[in-house]
mmCIF file of C-alpha atoms in Angstrom:
data_model
loop_
_atom_site.group_PDB
_atom_site.id
_atom_site.type_symbol
_atom_site.label_atom_id
_atom_site.label_comp_id
_atom_site.label_asym_id
_atom_site.label_seq_id
_atom_site.Cartn_x
_atom_site.Cartn_y
_atom_site.Cartn_z
ATOM 1 C CA MET M 1 107.766 103.455 59.363
ATOM 2 C CA THR M 2 108.391 103.065 63.103
ATOM 3 C CA MET M 3 110.374 100.228 64.646
ATOM 4 C CA LYS M 4 108.689 97.953 67.169
ATOM 5 C CA LYS M 5 109.908 98.543 70.721
ATOM 6 C CA ARG M 6 111.855 95.762 72.379
ATOM 7 C CA THR M 7 109.878 94.449 75.358
ATOM 8 C CA VAL M 8 111.518 93.971 78.739
ATOM 9 C CA SER M 9 110.941 92.217 82.050
ATOM 10 C CA LEU M 10 112.726 94.378 84.622
ATOM 11 C CA VAL M 11 114.043 92.979 87.918
ATOM 12 C CA LEU M 12 114.928 95.565 90.561
ATOM 13 C CA GLY M 13 117.034 94.522 93.534
ATOM 14 C CA SER M 14 117.196 95.552 97.195
ATOM 15 C CA GLY M 15 119.777 97.865 98.741
ATOM 16 C CA GLY M 16 118.367 100.953 100.492
ATOM 17 C CA ALA M 17 119.111 104.344 98.963
ATOM 18 C CA ARG M 18 121.226 102.702 96.242
ATOM 19 C CA GLY M 19 117.860 101.668 94.823
ATOM 20 C CA LEU M 20 117.425 105.217 93.555
ATOM 21 C CA ALA M 21 119.729 104.066 90.764
ATOM 22 C CA HIS M 22 116.735 102.071 89.491
ATOM 23 C CA ILE M 23 115.225 105.381 88.377
ATOM 24 C CA GLY M 24 118.207 106.033 86.120
ATOM 25 C CA VAL M 25 117.931 102.536 84.673
ATOM 26 C CA ILE M 26 114.262 103.088 83.832
ATOM 27 C CA HIS M 27 114.991 106.493 82.295
ATOM 28 C CA TRP M 28 117.646 104.989 80.022
ATOM 29 C CA LEU M 29 115.356 102.177 78.890
ATOM 30 C CA GLU M 30 112.553 104.585 78.064
ATOM 31 C CA GLU M 31 114.869 106.910 76.158
ATOM 32 C CA HIS M 32 116.290 104.065 74.080
ATOM 33 C CA GLY M 33 113.095 102.488 72.849
ATOM 34 C CA TYR M 34 112.504 99.700 75.364
ATOM 35 C CA GLU M 35 109.013 98.883 76.605
ATOM 36 C CA ILE M 36 108.857 97.638 80.203
ATOM 37 C CA GLN M 37 106.012 95.118 80.331
ATOM 38 C CA ALA M 38 106.703 93.452 83.684
ATOM 39 C CA ILE M 39 108.513 94.395 86.890
ATOM 40 C CA SER M 40 109.611 92.348 89.870
ATOM 41 C CA GLY M 41 111.213 94.046 92.866
ATOM 42 C CA SER M 42 112.486 93.528 96.395
ATOM 43 C CA SER M 43 112.628 96.266 99.018
ATOM 44 C CA MET M 44 113.677 99.540 97.330
ATOM 45 C CA GLY M 45 113.281 97.754 94.012
ATOM 46 C CA ALA M 46 109.639 97.066 94.877
ATOM 47 C CA LEU M 47 109.107 100.701 95.817
ATOM 48 C CA ILE M 48 110.615 102.151 92.625
ATOM 49 C CA GLY M 49 109.090 99.450 90.425
ATOM 50 C CA GLY M 50 105.634 99.823 91.935
ATOM 51 C CA ILE M 51 105.647 103.587 91.604
ATOM 52 C CA TYR M 52 106.750 103.292 87.976
ATOM 53 C CA ALA M 53 104.072 100.690 87.225
ATOM 54 C CA ALA M 54 101.503 103.113 88.664
ATOM 55 C CA GLY M 55 102.691 105.846 86.292
ATOM 56 C CA LYS M 56 103.923 108.114 89.091
ATOM 57 C CA LEU M 57 107.693 107.837 88.817
ATOM 58 C CA ASP M 58 108.170 111.414 87.558
ATOM 59 C CA ILE M 59 106.310 112.774 90.594
ATOM 60 C CA TYR M 60 108.351 110.635 92.971
ATOM 61 C CA THR M 61 111.623 111.555 91.249
ATOM 62 C CA ARG M 62 110.969 115.286 91.646
ATOM 63 C CA TRP M 63 110.119 114.767 95.317
ATOM 64 C CA VAL M 64 113.071 112.541 96.238
ATOM 65 C CA SER M 65 115.530 114.681 94.249
ATOM 66 C CA ALA M 66 114.580 117.676 96.397
ATOM 67 C CA LEU M 67 115.200 115.882 99.710
ATOM 68 C CA ARG M 68 117.906 117.310 101.931
ATOM 69 C CA GLN M 69 119.682 115.514 104.730
ATOM 70 C CA ARG M 70 117.422 116.921 107.436
ATOM 71 C CA ASP M 71 114.334 115.984 105.389
ATOM 72 C CA VAL M 72 115.427 112.344 105.421
ATOM 73 C CA ILE M 73 115.836 112.409 109.195
ATOM 74 C CA ARG M 74 112.365 113.928 109.656
ATOM 75 C CA LEU M 75 110.836 111.018 107.734
ATOM 76 C CA LEU M 76 112.198 108.522 110.269
ATOM 77 C CA ASP M 77 109.394 108.139 112.816
ATOM 78 C CA ILE M 78 110.355 106.692 116.193
ATOM 79 C CA ASN M 79 108.693 103.390 117.049
ATOM 80 C CA PHE M 80 107.965 102.493 120.688
ATOM 81 C CA SER M 81 106.955 98.848 120.238
ATOM 82 C CA GLY M 82 110.510 97.507 120.207
ATOM 83 C CA ALA M 83 110.043 95.580 116.923
ATOM 84 C CA GLY M 84 112.060 98.122 114.955
ATOM 85 C CA LEU M 85 113.685 101.523 115.404
ATOM 86 C CA PHE M 86 111.173 103.203 113.081
ATOM 87 C CA SER M 87 107.565 102.413 112.238
ATOM 88 C CA GLY M 88 107.835 103.505 108.605
ATOM 89 C CA GLU M 89 104.327 104.943 108.688
ATOM 90 C CA ARG M 90 105.455 108.528 108.155
ATOM 91 C CA ILE M 91 107.252 107.557 104.949
ATOM 92 C CA MET M 92 104.308 105.545 103.641
ATOM 93 C CA HIS M 93 101.768 108.249 104.479
ATOM 94 C CA THR M 94 103.944 110.814 102.725
ATOM 95 C CA LEU M 95 104.141 108.646 99.624
ATOM 96 C CA LYS M 96 100.409 107.901 99.645
ATOM 97 C CA ASP M 97 99.600 111.602 99.912
ATOM 98 C CA LEU M 98 101.982 112.290 97.060
ATOM 99 C CA LEU M 99 101.088 109.411 94.752
ATOM 100 C CA GLY M 100 97.786 107.897 95.866
ATOM 101 C CA ASP M 101 97.215 104.138 96.056
ATOM 102 C CA THR M 102 95.887 101.486 93.703
ATOM 103 C CA ASN M 103 95.547 97.725 93.490
ATOM 104 C CA ILE M 104 98.379 95.793 91.885
ATOM 105 C CA GLU M 105 96.015 93.907 89.576
ATOM 106 C CA ASP M 106 94.798 97.222 88.137
ATOM 107 C CA LEU M 107 98.263 98.432 87.126
ATOM 108 C CA PRO M 108 98.985 98.738 83.391
ATOM 109 C CA ILE M 109 102.285 96.856 83.922
ATOM 110 C CA ALA M 110 102.540 93.399 85.499
ATOM 111 C CA PHE M 111 104.093 93.895 88.933
ATOM 112 C CA THR M 112 105.385 91.623 91.695
ATOM 113 C CA ALA M 113 106.637 92.818 95.083
ATOM 114 C CA VAL M 114 108.679 90.318 97.077
ATOM 115 C CA ALA M 115 108.658 90.155 100.882
ATOM 116 C CA THR M 116 109.954 87.566 103.370
ATOM 117 C CA ASP M 117 107.668 85.523 105.630
ATOM 118 C CA LEU M 118 109.446 85.177 108.967
ATOM 119 C CA ASP M 119 107.100 82.443 110.184
ATOM 120 C CA ALA M 120 107.349 80.216 107.111
ATOM 121 C CA GLY M 121 110.948 81.166 106.316
ATOM 122 C CA ARG M 122 110.237 81.803 102.638
ATOM 123 C CA GLU M 123 109.631 84.570 100.152
ATOM 124 C CA VAL M 124 106.137 85.910 99.448
ATOM 125 C CA TRP M 125 105.019 87.360 96.117
ATOM 126 C CA PHE M 126 102.468 90.173 96.078
ATOM 127 C CA ARG M 127 100.571 90.301 92.787
ATOM 128 C CA ARG M 128 97.188 91.479 94.027
ATOM 129 C CA GLY M 129 95.872 93.910 96.618
ATOM 130 C CA SER M 130 97.050 97.343 97.745
ATOM 131 C CA LEU M 131 100.230 98.463 96.018
ATOM 132 C CA PHE M 132 101.457 100.389 99.043
ATOM 133 C CA ASP M 133 100.701 97.558 101.465
ATOM 134 C CA ALA M 134 102.888 95.321 99.291
ATOM 135 C CA ILE M 135 105.643 97.931 99.157
ATOM 136 C CA ARG M 136 105.481 98.480 102.933
ATOM 137 C CA ALA M 137 105.978 94.746 103.523
ATOM 138 C CA SER M 138 108.826 94.534 101.024
ATOM 139 C CA ILE M 139 110.828 97.427 102.555
ATOM 140 C CA SER M 140 110.563 96.273 106.187
ATOM 141 C CA ILE M 141 114.279 96.046 106.932
ATOM 142 C CA PRO M 142 114.706 94.067 110.197
ATOM 143 C CA THR M 143 115.697 96.202 113.227
ATOM 144 C CA VAL M 144 115.135 99.356 111.144
ATOM 145 C CA PHE M 145 111.400 99.196 110.320
ATOM 146 C CA THR M 146 108.695 97.257 112.133
ATOM 147 C CA PRO M 147 107.513 94.038 110.442
ATOM 148 C CA VAL M 148 104.128 93.887 108.709
ATOM 149 C CA SER M 149 101.405 91.544 109.926
ATOM 150 C CA TYR M 150 99.703 89.867 106.956
ATOM 151 C CA LYS M 151 97.175 87.039 107.270
ATOM 152 C CA GLY M 152 98.660 85.969 110.585
ATOM 153 C CA HIS M 153 102.249 86.052 109.361
ATOM 154 C CA LEU M 154 105.067 88.526 110.011
ATOM 155 C CA LEU M 155 106.587 89.902 106.826
ATOM 156 C CA VAL M 156 109.918 91.691 106.469
ATOM 157 C CA ASP M 157 112.253 92.916 103.744
ATOM 158 C CA GLY M 158 112.157 90.914 100.519
ATOM 159 C CA GLY M 159 115.911 91.213 100.217
ATOM 160 C CA LEU M 160 116.384 88.684 103.032
ATOM 161 C CA SER M 161 115.068 85.864 100.855
ATOM 162 C CA ASN M 162 115.469 87.160 97.299
ATOM 163 C CA PRO M 163 117.530 90.337 96.797
ATOM 164 C CA VAL M 164 117.292 90.119 92.975
ATOM 165 C CA PRO M 165 113.885 88.468 92.322
ATOM 166 C CA ILE M 166 114.213 87.070 88.797
ATOM 167 C CA ALA M 167 111.997 84.022 89.464
ATOM 168 C CA PRO M 168 108.672 85.941 89.172
ATOM 169 C CA THR M 169 109.618 86.900 85.596
ATOM 170 C CA VAL M 170 110.589 83.479 84.187
ATOM 171 C CA THR M 171 107.187 82.904 82.550
ATOM 172 C CA ASP M 172 107.019 86.406 81.040
ATOM 173 C CA VAL M 173 106.753 86.583 77.268
ATOM 174 C CA THR M 174 109.147 89.466 76.640
ATOM 175 C CA ASP M 175 112.196 89.982 74.467
ATOM 176 C CA ALA M 176 114.668 90.299 77.347
ATOM 177 C CA THR M 177 115.010 90.133 81.122
ATOM 178 C CA ILE M 178 117.133 92.888 82.647
ATOM 179 C CA ALA M 179 118.136 92.499 86.295
ATOM 180 C CA VAL M 180 119.567 95.308 88.415
ATOM 181 C CA SER M 181 121.620 94.210 91.413
ATOM 182 C CA LEU M 182 122.591 96.748 94.072
ATOM 183 C CA SER M 183 125.394 94.500 95.334
ATOM 184 C CA GLY M 184 127.892 95.079 92.545
ATOM 185 C CA LYS M 185 131.675 95.319 92.562
ATOM 186 C CA GLN M 186 133.404 98.090 94.456
ATOM 187 C CA ARG M 187 133.656 101.455 92.754
ATOM 188 C CA ASP M 188 137.367 101.281 91.966
ATOM 189 C CA LEU M 189 136.417 98.771 89.268
ATOM 190 C CA PHE M 190 133.930 101.253 87.825
ATOM 191 C CA LYS M 191 136.121 104.355 87.763
ATOM 192 C CA GLU M 192 135.008 105.551 84.365
ATOM 193 C CA THR M 193 131.379 105.254 85.445
ATOM 194 C CA VAL M 194 131.231 106.680 88.946
ATOM 195 C CA LEU M 195 134.448 108.562 89.710
ATOM 196 C CA HIS M 196 132.809 111.931 89.174
ATOM 197 C CA ILE M 197 130.046 111.429 91.745
ATOM 198 C CA LYS M 198 132.060 111.153 94.937
ATOM 199 C CA PRO M 199 130.037 112.657 97.823
ATOM 200 C CA ASP M 200 131.058 115.875 99.486
ATOM 201 C CA SER M 201 132.994 114.604 102.512
ATOM 202 C CA LYS M 202 132.064 117.589 104.705
ATOM 203 C CA ASN M 203 128.341 117.245 104.021
ATOM 204 C CA GLN M 204 128.514 113.478 104.401
ATOM 205 C CA ALA M 205 130.207 113.807 107.788
ATOM 206 C CA SER M 206 127.574 116.256 109.046
ATOM 207 C CA TYR M 207 124.832 113.919 107.859
ATOM 208 C CA GLN M 208 126.338 110.990 109.745
ATOM 209 C CA VAL M 209 126.528 113.151 112.888
ATOM 210 C CA ALA M 210 122.866 114.079 112.498
ATOM 211 C CA ILE M 211 121.840 110.422 112.117
ATOM 212 C CA THR M 212 123.907 109.491 115.186
ATOM 213 C CA ARG M 213 122.306 112.241 117.276
ATOM 214 C CA PHE M 214 118.872 111.139 116.130
ATOM 215 C CA VAL M 215 119.551 107.551 117.222
ATOM 216 C CA GLU M 216 120.986 108.803 120.529
ATOM 217 C CA ASN M 217 117.813 110.750 121.225
ATOM 218 C CA LEU M 218 115.787 107.691 120.346
ATOM 219 C CA GLN M 219 117.753 105.533 122.735
ATOM 220 C CA GLU M 220 117.406 108.055 125.566
ATOM 221 C CA LYS M 221 113.648 107.667 125.331
ATOM 222 C CA PHE M 222 113.950 103.938 125.929
ATOM 223 C CA SER M 223 116.598 103.866 128.646
ATOM 224 C CA ASN M 224 116.829 105.355 132.145
ATOM 225 C CA ASN M 225 120.119 103.622 132.841
ATOM 226 C CA LYS M 226 122.564 105.817 134.775
ATOM 227 C CA LYS M 227 125.314 104.592 132.494
ATOM 228 C CA GLY M 228 123.348 105.750 129.489
ATOM 229 C CA GLU M 229 126.321 107.019 127.522
ATOM 230 C CA GLU M 230 128.006 103.639 127.632
ATOM 231 C CA VAL M 231 124.805 101.840 126.640
ATOM 232 C CA LYS M 232 124.136 104.274 123.793
ATOM 233 C CA GLU M 233 127.543 103.677 122.280
ATOM 234 C CA LYS M 234 126.994 99.921 122.278
ATOM 235 C CA GLU M 235 123.522 100.213 120.750
ATOM 236 C CA ILE M 236 124.685 102.529 117.979
ATOM 237 C CA ASN M 237 127.447 100.105 117.105
ATOM 238 C CA LEU M 238 124.958 97.223 117.184
ATOM 239 C CA PHE M 239 122.692 99.066 114.727
ATOM 240 C CA GLU M 240 125.574 99.634 112.335
ATOM 241 C CA VAL M 241 126.791 96.046 112.616
ATOM 242 C CA THR M 242 123.266 94.728 112.026
ATOM 243 C CA SER M 243 122.847 96.839 108.893
ATOM 244 C CA ARG M 244 126.177 95.723 107.457
ATOM 245 C CA SER M 245 125.505 92.091 108.354
ATOM 246 C CA LEU M 246 122.170 92.172 106.542
ATOM 247 C CA GLU M 247 123.848 93.632 103.468
ATOM 248 C CA ALA M 248 126.569 90.982 103.535
ATOM 249 C CA MET M 249 123.949 88.240 103.771
ATOM 250 C CA GLN M 250 121.881 89.731 100.944
ATOM 251 C CA ASN M 251 124.976 90.030 98.748
ATOM 252 C CA THR M 252 125.692 86.327 99.211
ATOM 253 C CA ILE M 253 122.086 85.318 98.498
ATOM 254 C CA ALA M 254 122.045 87.560 95.427
ATOM 255 C CA ARG M 255 125.043 85.726 93.952
ATOM 256 C CA PHE M 256 123.294 82.360 94.406
ATOM 257 C CA LYS M 257 120.038 83.638 92.905
ATOM 258 C CA LEU M 258 121.834 85.098 89.900
ATOM 259 C CA ALA M 259 123.623 81.796 89.373
ATOM 260 C CA SER M 260 120.259 80.001 89.348
ATOM 261 C CA TYR M 261 118.407 82.457 87.115
ATOM 262 C CA ASN M 262 120.510 84.057 84.421
ATOM 263 C CA PRO M 263 119.002 87.297 83.094
ATOM 264 C CA ASP M 264 119.756 88.459 79.578
ATOM 265 C CA PHE M 265 121.414 91.572 81.012
ATOM 266 C CA LEU M 266 122.758 92.131 84.518
ATOM 267 C CA VAL M 267 123.312 95.712 85.656
ATOM 268 C CA GLU M 268 125.392 95.915 88.827
ATOM 269 C CA ILE M 269 125.323 99.036 90.989
ATOM 270 C CA PRO M 270 128.461 99.213 93.200
ATOM 271 C CA ALA M 271 127.670 98.109 96.740
ATOM 272 C CA ASP M 272 129.614 101.033 98.205
ATOM 273 C CA ALA M 273 127.917 103.703 96.069
ATOM 274 C CA CYS M 274 126.051 105.058 99.103
ATOM 275 C CA SER M 275 124.764 103.986 102.506
ATOM 276 C CA LEU M 276 121.313 102.832 103.589
ATOM 277 C CA PHE M 277 119.743 106.235 104.293
ATOM 278 C CA ASP M 278 121.565 108.438 101.759
ATOM 279 C CA PHE M 279 118.324 109.454 100.052
ATOM 280 C CA HIS M 280 119.551 113.041 99.855
ATOM 281 C CA ARG M 281 121.949 111.806 97.143
ATOM 282 C CA ALA M 282 119.126 110.918 94.756
ATOM 283 C CA ASN M 283 120.480 112.798 91.750
ATOM 284 C CA GLU M 284 123.855 111.066 92.040
ATOM 285 C CA MET M 285 122.286 107.608 92.314
ATOM 286 C CA ILE M 286 119.924 108.240 89.395
ATOM 287 C CA GLU M 287 122.847 109.306 87.228
ATOM 288 C CA LEU M 288 124.814 106.254 88.347
ATOM 289 C CA GLY M 289 122.002 103.896 87.346
ATOM 290 C CA TYR M 290 121.699 105.608 83.973
ATOM 291 C CA ARG M 291 125.423 105.256 83.271
ATOM 292 C CA CYS M 292 125.657 101.671 84.515
ATOM 293 C CA ILE M 293 122.914 100.315 82.257
ATOM 294 C CA ALA M 294 124.269 102.294 79.307
ATOM 295 C CA LYS M 295 127.660 100.668 79.890
ATOM 296 C CA ILE M 296 126.183 97.147 79.946
ATOM 297 C CA ILE M 297 123.779 97.426 77.007
ATOM 298 C CA GLU M 298 126.192 99.326 74.772
ATOM 299 C CA ALA M 299 128.975 96.841 75.495
ATOM 300 C CA GLU M 300 126.646 94.015 74.470
ATOM 301 C CA ALA M 301 125.691 95.816 71.274
ATOM 302 C CA LYS M 302 129.354 96.064 70.234
ATOM 303 C CA GLU M 303 129.926 92.317 70.491
#
């Protein structure tokens, strides 16, 4: 006699490369008898959730786990329109070639991708249409990727309006709602969970140098100023400040959203686990997600 699987609505938050931890969360749920019947995601959460709903997560995991630092840089395509540093088309084309595309309404799992409408100043839920068009809108981090034009509106990253989108799941008829926030406490409070996955400082430093050089080359293409070096330094700092400011804002919004919609389980991935473009650390982030959800669910089971 087999036991009935416990059904789950899974909410996957925004947070750049930290979102690779979502893969570990999904792996743990599958291995422990949970059935994911609905997924809602913002930004990286929409990407991972959509790929899983399409049944292609194993393919994506093998691909992203093989990425090296220089591979990540090659996926960043320079944009000349001025609306964002990168167009994001190279990444999306790579994923489409790897995974194919489908319509959200045809997925075997209910799926919602959340984006932000800049014109209306509100969140937008994608529940129909092209899966990858929805993902592309949801991951459009301001200043980093160009916005998406949709029905006369400009759409950007879903994390700006709803970093942990629980609201789309409130009418789901499932046994539990599990939310994964990528804005959790600092890692010193999670020593037993993440101490062993500290990045190699030498490799991390070389990666940061490579990213900086890439941005410098990008800026040289846009500026003929004789004082280029001085301008470049300011622009690089502005990019870093913008990224950190967006994260700080999303962290604050996430706390308010979580206070309004209480999930049955909240899995928090430490906010300092990795930086925005650390996709070459996929294996570490996947393991972190796996360990974090195990810690939360097993602690609940003991009570």
